[in-house]
Amino acid sequence: MKFDRDSVEEIMATLTRNKSRSLLTAFGVFWGIFMLVTLMGGGNGFQNNMKENFEGFATNSCFLASNPTSESYKGFLKGRWWTLQVSDMGAIKNNVEGVDVITATICRWGKQAICGERKTNCSVKGLFPDFTAVEAQSITYGRFINEVDIRDRRKVCVLGKRVYEGLFDKGVDPCGTIIKVDGINYRIIGVSEATSNINIQGNAAEQVMLPYSVFQSAYNIGNDLDVINMTVKPGYSVADVKPEIEELIKQIHYIAPTDKQAIFFLDAESMFTMVDNLFIGIRFLIILVGAGTLLAGIIGVSNIMMVTVRERTTEIGIRRAIGAQPRDILTQIMAESVVLTIVAGMVGICAGVGVLSCLDSAVVPENGGSYGFQVSFGGALGMLAVIVALGLVAGLAPAYRAMSIKPVDAMRDE
């Protein structure tokens, strides 16, 4: 298909003569591509928003906590409270092959951190250094808790983001400063901005994190634990290790094997898988709706071009009579179809990108940046290629009808 100046002028003249019909047809294509662009860009932004909530959190993790028993067993009454112990971590590590990292946390809520004249509400969490394998820590000042802090029972702490903001001015390095919680002084060794919005025993931004051994002494908890946190090895799933872990813990703590309430087990891996499947479904729905709308517009182009050919029967017959080749008629009709779809499609892409840019500016993450409510440049080029292809397809039937017109029939029609 060749485009020279004369052919382009002829195409535009034809489209101008049928201005109202061309605009109506173009609107169908415009709306289809506009819907497709905005739905895809909106889906990308929504997915990035959800990913930010999960960012930094181990997708192959699971969590174990205790609940009251629902069955009597070996002389113990129904409704017995039991508590996870530090020794349970070693038992799981040594007996369940699929477990990779195992760590634990314990927490107390409703506390207040004091630094000089400033006070802020907080919770206090005792943990181990390998907790970072479950929830990544974004350290803005200092460092995180290490094994030496655990071994030497150092009275040190790491502050969550909001605790830091409540006690210090922005930009101030608090490391080395003493704060007081429950009458005990702790030296700040770091400030953490947890990258995940998934809360394990409360919001990490509102916590003062202590070495487990220090928490153990400060609150006289013995070897008690609130939550055991685990990740599984590559090649294993949480569903593979869950039955073994539950069976082992029930044996250690004399819980009935059939008791389904005594152990609270959270499979985060299944949750992440469910979210991934949700995004796959959303993307499929977006493509289905957008493609359906675009297809309706293309069908409209084909129908309008068919009507145009019927109205131009005499003109086409005269052109054939004075020597126009069938391919010239074919090129003319298909070119009109392609030009119409390209113009409408480009306007639709630009309008969609404009709307997405406004949305991207209006919805800003808490930490700044952007959620990416946009389509990629490659995606836009792909849509343009689809528009051209559909324009050609839309023009095929009208073009072949135009080619089949005979000069004698065209004169008789006149």
PDB file of N, CA and C in Angstrom, residues 6-70:
ATOM      1  N   ASP A   6      -0.941  12.897  -3.472  1.00  0.00           N
ATOM      2  CA  ASP A   6      -2.266  12.914  -4.095  1.00  0.00           C
ATOM      3  C   ASP A   6      -3.218  11.934  -3.424  1.00  0.00           C
ATOM      4  N   SER A   7      -2.706  10.724  -3.106  1.00  0.00           N
ATOM      5  CA  SER A   7      -3.585   9.725  -2.492  1.00  0.00           C
ATOM      6  C   SER A   7      -3.997  10.149  -1.098  1.00  0.00           C
ATOM      7  N   VAL A   8      -3.076  10.744  -0.357  1.00  0.00           N
ATOM      8  CA  VAL A   8      -3.422  11.213   0.982  1.00  0.00           C
ATOM      9  C   VAL A   8      -4.474  12.308   0.918  1.00  0.00           C
ATOM     10  N   GLU A   9      -4.309  13.254  -0.043  1.00  0.00           N
ATOM     11  CA  GLU A   9      -5.292  14.334  -0.195  1.00  0.00           C
ATOM     12  C   GLU A   9      -6.654  13.776  -0.570  1.00  0.00           C
ATOM     13  N   GLU A  10      -6.648  12.734  -1.401  1.00  0.00           N
ATOM     14  CA  GLU A  10      -7.916  12.127  -1.811  1.00  0.00           C
ATOM     15  C   GLU A  10      -8.598  11.441  -0.630  1.00  0.00           C
ATOM     16  N   ILE A  11      -7.809  10.757   0.162  1.00  0.00           N
ATOM     17  CA  ILE A  11      -8.363  10.079   1.336  1.00  0.00           C
ATOM     18  C   ILE A  11      -8.977  11.087   2.288  1.00  0.00           C
ATOM     19  N   MET A  12      -8.238  12.167   2.572  1.00  0.00           N
ATOM     20  CA  MET A  12      -8.727  13.166   3.517  1.00  0.00           C
ATOM     21  C   MET A  12      -9.965  13.874   2.960  1.00  0.00           C
ATOM     22  N   ALA A  13     -10.005  14.066   1.648  1.00  0.00           N
ATOM     23  CA  ALA A  13     -11.177  14.706   1.041  1.00  0.00           C
ATOM     24  C   ALA A  13     -12.400  13.815   1.199  1.00  0.00           C
ATOM     25  N   THR A  14     -12.212  12.514   1.029  1.00  0.00           N
ATOM     26  CA  THR A  14     -13.328  11.577   1.183  1.00  0.00           C
ATOM     27  C   THR A  14     -13.837  11.565   2.607  1.00  0.00           C
ATOM     28  N   LEU A  15     -12.899  11.521   3.565  1.00  0.00           N
ATOM     29  CA  LEU A  15     -13.292  11.506   4.973  1.00  0.00           C
ATOM     30  C   LEU A  15     -13.979  12.809   5.364  1.00  0.00           C
ATOM     31  N   THR A  16     -13.535  13.931   4.737  1.00  0.00           N
ATOM     32  CA  THR A  16     -14.131  15.228   5.054  1.00  0.00           C
ATOM     33  C   THR A  16     -15.553  15.322   4.524  1.00  0.00           C
ATOM     34  N   ARG A  17     -15.778  14.743   3.330  1.00  0.00           N
ATOM     35  CA  ARG A  17     -17.126  14.769   2.748  1.00  0.00           C
ATOM     36  C   ARG A  17     -18.132  14.040   3.646  1.00  0.00           C
ATOM     37  N   ASN A  18     -17.644  12.993   4.292  1.00  0.00           N
ATOM     38  CA  ASN A  18     -18.508  12.215   5.187  1.00  0.00           C
ATOM     39  C   ASN A  18     -18.132  12.496   6.641  1.00  0.00           C
ATOM     40  N   LYS A  19     -18.036  13.788   6.958  1.00  0.00           N
ATOM     41  CA  LYS A  19     -17.495  14.197   8.257  1.00  0.00           C
ATOM     42  C   LYS A  19     -18.260  13.588   9.434  1.00  0.00           C
ATOM     43  N   SER A  20     -19.587  13.735   9.439  1.00  0.00           N
ATOM     44  CA  SER A  20     -20.364  13.253  10.585  1.00  0.00           C
ATOM     45  C   SER A  20     -20.251  11.747  10.741  1.00  0.00           C
ATOM     46  N   ARG A  21     -20.293  11.037   9.596  1.00  0.00           N
ATOM     47  CA  ARG A  21     -20.169   9.587   9.657  1.00  0.00           C
ATOM     48  C   ARG A  21     -18.767   9.180  10.101  1.00  0.00           C
ATOM     49  N   SER A  22     -17.766   9.871   9.605  1.00  0.00           N
ATOM     50  CA  SER A  22     -16.381   9.555   9.972  1.00  0.00           C
ATOM     51  C   SER A  22     -16.142   9.804  11.461  1.00  0.00           C
ATOM     52  N   LEU A  23     -16.688  10.918  11.974  1.00  0.00           N
ATOM     53  CA  LEU A  23     -16.516  11.226  13.392  1.00  0.00           C
ATOM     54  C   LEU A  23     -17.173  10.177  14.265  1.00  0.00           C
ATOM     55  N   LEU A  24     -18.353   9.737  13.881  1.00  0.00           N
ATOM     56  CA  LEU A  24     -19.052   8.719  14.653  1.00  0.00           C
ATOM     57  C   LEU A  24     -18.267   7.416  14.675  1.00  0.00           C
ATOM     58  N   THR A  25     -17.748   7.048  13.515  1.00  0.00           N
ATOM     59  CA  THR A  25     -16.952   5.821  13.431  1.00  0.00           C
ATOM     60  C   THR A  25     -15.661   5.955  14.229  1.00  0.00           C
ATOM     61  N   ALA A  26     -14.999   7.097  14.079  1.00  0.00           N
ATOM     62  CA  ALA A  26     -13.742   7.322  14.794  1.00  0.00           C
ATOM     63  C   ALA A  26     -13.953   7.286  16.302  1.00  0.00           C
ATOM     64  N   PHE A  27     -15.108   7.783  16.755  1.00  0.00           N
ATOM     65  CA  PHE A  27     -15.374   7.783  18.193  1.00  0.00           C
ATOM     66  C   PHE A  27     -15.420   6.366  18.746  1.00  0.00           C
ATOM     67  N   GLY A  28     -15.970   5.433  17.958  1.00  0.00           N
ATOM     68  CA  GLY A  28     -16.007   4.043  18.409  1.00  0.00           C
ATOM     69  C   GLY A  28     -14.605   3.486  18.611  1.00  0.00           C
ATOM     70  N   VAL A  29     -13.713   3.741  17.666  1.00  0.00           N
ATOM     71  CA  VAL A  29     -12.319   3.288  17.792  1.00  0.00           C
ATOM     72  C   VAL A  29     -11.624   4.013  18.929  1.00  0.00           C
ATOM     73  N   PHE A  30     -11.826   5.343  18.999  1.00  0.00           N
ATOM     74  CA  PHE A  30     -11.229   6.141  20.079  1.00  0.00           C
ATOM     75  C   PHE A  30     -11.624   5.594  21.444  1.00  0.00           C
ATOM     76  N   TRP A  31     -12.920   5.347  21.640  1.00  0.00           N
ATOM     77  CA  TRP A  31     -13.389   4.891  22.945  1.00  0.00           C
ATOM     78  C   TRP A  31     -12.826   3.514  23.287  1.00  0.00           C
ATOM     79  N   GLY A  32     -12.729   2.645  22.279  1.00  0.00           N
ATOM     80  CA  GLY A  32     -12.186   1.315  22.529  1.00  0.00           C
ATOM     81  C   GLY A  32     -10.739   1.361  22.989  1.00  0.00           C
ATOM     82  N   ILE A  33      -9.903   2.125  22.275  1.00  0.00           N
ATOM     83  CA  ILE A  33      -8.485   2.189  22.638  1.00  0.00           C
ATOM     84  C   ILE A  33      -8.294   2.986  23.928  1.00  0.00           C
ATOM     85  N   PHE A  34      -9.137   4.005  24.146  1.00  0.00           N
ATOM     86  CA  PHE A  34      -9.067   4.774  25.386  1.00  0.00           C
ATOM     87  C   PHE A  34      -9.371   3.876  26.593  1.00  0.00           C
ATOM     88  N   MET A  35     -10.397   3.052  26.469  1.00  0.00           N
ATOM     89  CA  MET A  35     -10.752   2.121  27.546  1.00  0.00           C
ATOM     90  C   MET A  35      -9.629   1.134  27.804  1.00  0.00           C
ATOM     91  N   LEU A  36      -9.052   0.608  26.727  1.00  0.00           N
ATOM     92  CA  LEU A  36      -7.979  -0.376  26.866  1.00  0.00           C
ATOM     93  C   LEU A  36      -6.765   0.231  27.559  1.00  0.00           C
ATOM     94  N   VAL A  37      -6.370   1.440  27.163  1.00  0.00           N
ATOM     95  CA  VAL A  37      -5.203   2.105  27.756  1.00  0.00           C
ATOM     96  C   VAL A  37      -5.437   2.411  29.236  1.00  0.00           C
ATOM     97  N   THR A  38      -6.578   3.010  29.544  1.00  0.00           N
ATOM     98  CA  THR A  38      -6.840   3.386  30.933  1.00  0.00           C
ATOM     99  C   THR A  38      -7.002   2.167  31.838  1.00  0.00           C
ATOM    100  N   LEU A  39      -7.636   1.121  31.344  1.00  0.00           N
ATOM    101  CA  LEU A  39      -7.799  -0.090  32.156  1.00  0.00           C
ATOM    102  C   LEU A  39      -6.451  -0.760  32.411  1.00  0.00           C
ATOM    103  N   MET A  40      -5.618  -0.838  31.372  1.00  0.00           N
ATOM    104  CA  MET A  40      -4.307  -1.468  31.550  1.00  0.00           C
ATOM    105  C   MET A  40      -3.411  -0.635  32.472  1.00  0.00           C
ATOM    106  N   GLY A  41      -3.402   0.684  32.279  1.00  0.00           N
ATOM    107  CA  GLY A  41      -2.604   1.553  33.144  1.00  0.00           C
ATOM    108  C   GLY A  41      -3.098   1.538  34.572  1.00  0.00           C
ATOM    109  N   GLY A  42      -4.437   1.572  34.744  1.00  0.00           N
ATOM    110  CA  GLY A  42      -4.996   1.496  36.092  1.00  0.00           C
ATOM    111  C   GLY A  42      -4.684   0.181  36.754  1.00  0.00           C
ATOM    112  N   GLY A  43      -4.726  -0.915  35.973  1.00  0.00           N
ATOM    113  CA  GLY A  43      -4.381  -2.227  36.526  1.00  0.00           C
ATOM    114  C   GLY A  43      -2.922  -2.278  36.963  1.00  0.00           C
ATOM    115  N   ASN A  44      -2.022  -1.668  36.179  1.00  0.00           N
ATOM    116  CA  ASN A  44      -0.599  -1.624  36.559  1.00  0.00           C
ATOM    117  C   ASN A  44      -0.399  -0.862  37.866  1.00  0.00           C
ATOM    118  N   GLY A  45      -1.083   0.282  37.998  1.00  0.00           N
ATOM    119  CA  GLY A  45      -0.949   1.069  39.220  1.00  0.00           C
ATOM    120  C   GLY A  45      -1.481   0.338  40.432  1.00  0.00           C
ATOM    121  N   PHE A  46      -2.638  -0.322  40.266  1.00  0.00           N
ATOM    122  CA  PHE A  46      -3.222  -1.076  41.371  1.00  0.00           C
ATOM    123  C   PHE A  46      -2.309  -2.221  41.792  1.00  0.00           C
ATOM    124  N   GLN A  47      -1.723  -2.902  40.814  1.00  0.00           N
ATOM    125  CA  GLN A  47      -0.815  -4.004  41.124  1.00  0.00           C
ATOM    126  C   GLN A  47       0.427  -3.500  41.843  1.00  0.00           C
ATOM    127  N   ASN A  48       0.980  -2.375  41.393  1.00  0.00           N
ATOM    128  CA  ASN A  48       2.160  -1.815  42.062  1.00  0.00           C
ATOM    129  C   ASN A  48       1.836  -1.385  43.486  1.00  0.00           C
ATOM    130  N   ASN A  49       0.616  -0.868  43.681  1.00  0.00           N
ATOM    131  CA  ASN A  49       0.172  -0.481  45.025  1.00  0.00           C
ATOM    132  C   ASN A  49       0.144  -1.688  45.943  1.00  0.00           C
ATOM    133  N   MET A  50      -0.412  -2.790  45.460  1.00  0.00           N
ATOM    134  CA  MET A  50      -0.473  -4.011  46.262  1.00  0.00           C
ATOM    135  C   MET A  50       0.921  -4.574  46.520  1.00  0.00           C
ATOM    136  N   LYS A  51       1.781  -4.525  45.504  1.00  0.00           N
ATOM    137  CA  LYS A  51       3.144  -5.025  45.678  1.00  0.00           C
ATOM    138  C   LYS A  51       3.908  -4.219  46.716  1.00  0.00           C
ATOM    139  N   GLU A  52       3.638  -2.919  46.780  1.00  0.00           N
ATOM    140  CA  GLU A  52       4.305  -2.089  47.787  1.00  0.00           C
ATOM    141  C   GLU A  52       3.924  -2.540  49.190  1.00  0.00           C
ATOM    142  N   ASN A  53       2.655  -2.946  49.368  1.00  0.00           N
ATOM    143  CA  ASN A  53       2.223  -3.426  50.676  1.00  0.00           C
ATOM    144  C   ASN A  53       2.948  -4.699  51.084  1.00  0.00           C
ATOM    145  N   PHE A  54       3.339  -5.512  50.084  1.00  0.00           N
ATOM    146  CA  PHE A  54       3.994  -6.781  50.381  1.00  0.00           C
ATOM    147  C   PHE A  54       5.514  -6.705  50.268  1.00  0.00           C
ATOM    148  N   GLU A  55       6.012  -5.593  49.766  1.00  0.00           N
ATOM    149  CA  GLU A  55       7.440  -5.483  49.484  1.00  0.00           C
ATOM    150  C   GLU A  55       8.273  -5.686  50.753  1.00  0.00           C
ATOM    151  N   GLY A  56       9.330  -6.482  50.612  1.00  0.00           N
ATOM    152  CA  GLY A  56      10.207  -6.726  51.734  1.00  0.00           C
ATOM    153  C   GLY A  56       9.759  -7.857  52.636  1.00  0.00           C
ATOM    154  N   PHE A  57       8.602  -8.432  52.356  1.00  0.00           N
ATOM    155  CA  PHE A  57       8.069  -9.512  53.181  1.00  0.00           C
ATOM    156  C   PHE A  57       8.294 -10.825  52.459  1.00  0.00           C
ATOM    157  N   ALA A  58       8.791 -11.837  53.183  1.00  0.00           N
ATOM    158  CA  ALA A  58       9.101 -13.130  52.573  1.00  0.00           C
ATOM    159  C   ALA A  58       7.826 -13.797  52.070  1.00  0.00           C
ATOM    160  N   THR A  59       7.796 -14.114  50.786  1.00  0.00           N
ATOM    161  CA  THR A  59       6.598 -14.719  50.204  1.00  0.00           C
ATOM    162  C   THR A  59       6.495 -16.207  50.508  1.00  0.00           C
ATOM    163  N   ASN A  60       7.563 -16.813  51.019  1.00  0.00           N
ATOM    164  CA  ASN A  60       7.543 -18.241  51.351  1.00  0.00           C
ATOM    165  C   ASN A  60       7.512 -18.444  52.867  1.00  0.00           C
ATOM    166  N   SER A  61       6.810 -17.577  53.568  1.00  0.00           N
ATOM    167  CA  SER A  61       6.819 -17.595  55.028  1.00  0.00           C
ATOM    168  C   SER A  61       5.526 -18.140  55.612  1.00  0.00           C
ATOM    169  N   CYS A  62       5.600 -18.520  56.881  1.00  0.00           N
ATOM    170  CA  CYS A  62       4.416 -18.957  57.628  1.00  0.00           C
ATOM    171  C   CYS A  62       4.634 -18.613  59.101  1.00  0.00           C
ATOM    172  N   PHE A  63       3.548 -18.623  59.872  1.00  0.00           N
ATOM    173  CA  PHE A  63       3.589 -18.150  61.255  1.00  0.00           C
ATOM    174  C   PHE A  63       2.784 -19.085  62.150  1.00  0.00           C
ATOM    175  N   LEU A  64       3.332 -19.329  63.320  1.00  0.00           N
ATOM    176  CA  LEU A  64       2.733 -20.270  64.264  1.00  0.00           C
ATOM    177  C   LEU A  64       2.504 -19.578  65.596  1.00  0.00           C
ATOM    178  N   ALA A  65       1.297 -19.714  66.145  1.00  0.00           N
ATOM    179  CA  ALA A  65       0.969 -19.136  67.450  1.00  0.00           C
ATOM    180  C   ALA A  65       0.056 -20.102  68.198  1.00  0.00           C
ATOM    181  N   SER A  66      -0.137 -19.832  69.490  1.00  0.00           N
ATOM    182  CA  SER A  66      -0.929 -20.744  70.328  1.00  0.00           C
ATOM    183  C   SER A  66      -2.333 -20.201  70.546  1.00  0.00           C
ATOM    184  N   ASN A  67      -3.286 -21.123  70.662  1.00  0.00           N
ATOM    185  CA  ASN A  67      -4.677 -20.842  71.003  1.00  0.00           C
ATOM    186  C   ASN A  67      -5.113 -21.802  72.110  1.00  0.00           C
ATOM    187  N   PRO A  68      -6.196 -21.512  72.832  1.00  0.00           N
ATOM    188  CA  PRO A  68      -6.700 -22.470  73.821  1.00  0.00           C
ATOM    189  C   PRO A  68      -7.098 -23.781  73.146  1.00  0.00           C
ATOM    190  N   THR A  69      -6.886 -24.879  73.819  1.00  0.00           N
ATOM    191  CA  THR A  69      -7.255 -26.176  73.265  1.00  0.00           C
ATOM    192  C   THR A  69      -8.781 -26.312  73.191  1.00  0.00           C
ATOM    193  N   SER A  70      -9.239 -27.101  72.234  1.00  0.00           N
ATOM    194  CA  SER A  70     -10.679 -27.334  72.089  1.00  0.00           C
ATOM    195  C   SER A  70     -11.074 -28.759  72.486  1.00  0.00           C
TER     196      SER A  70
END
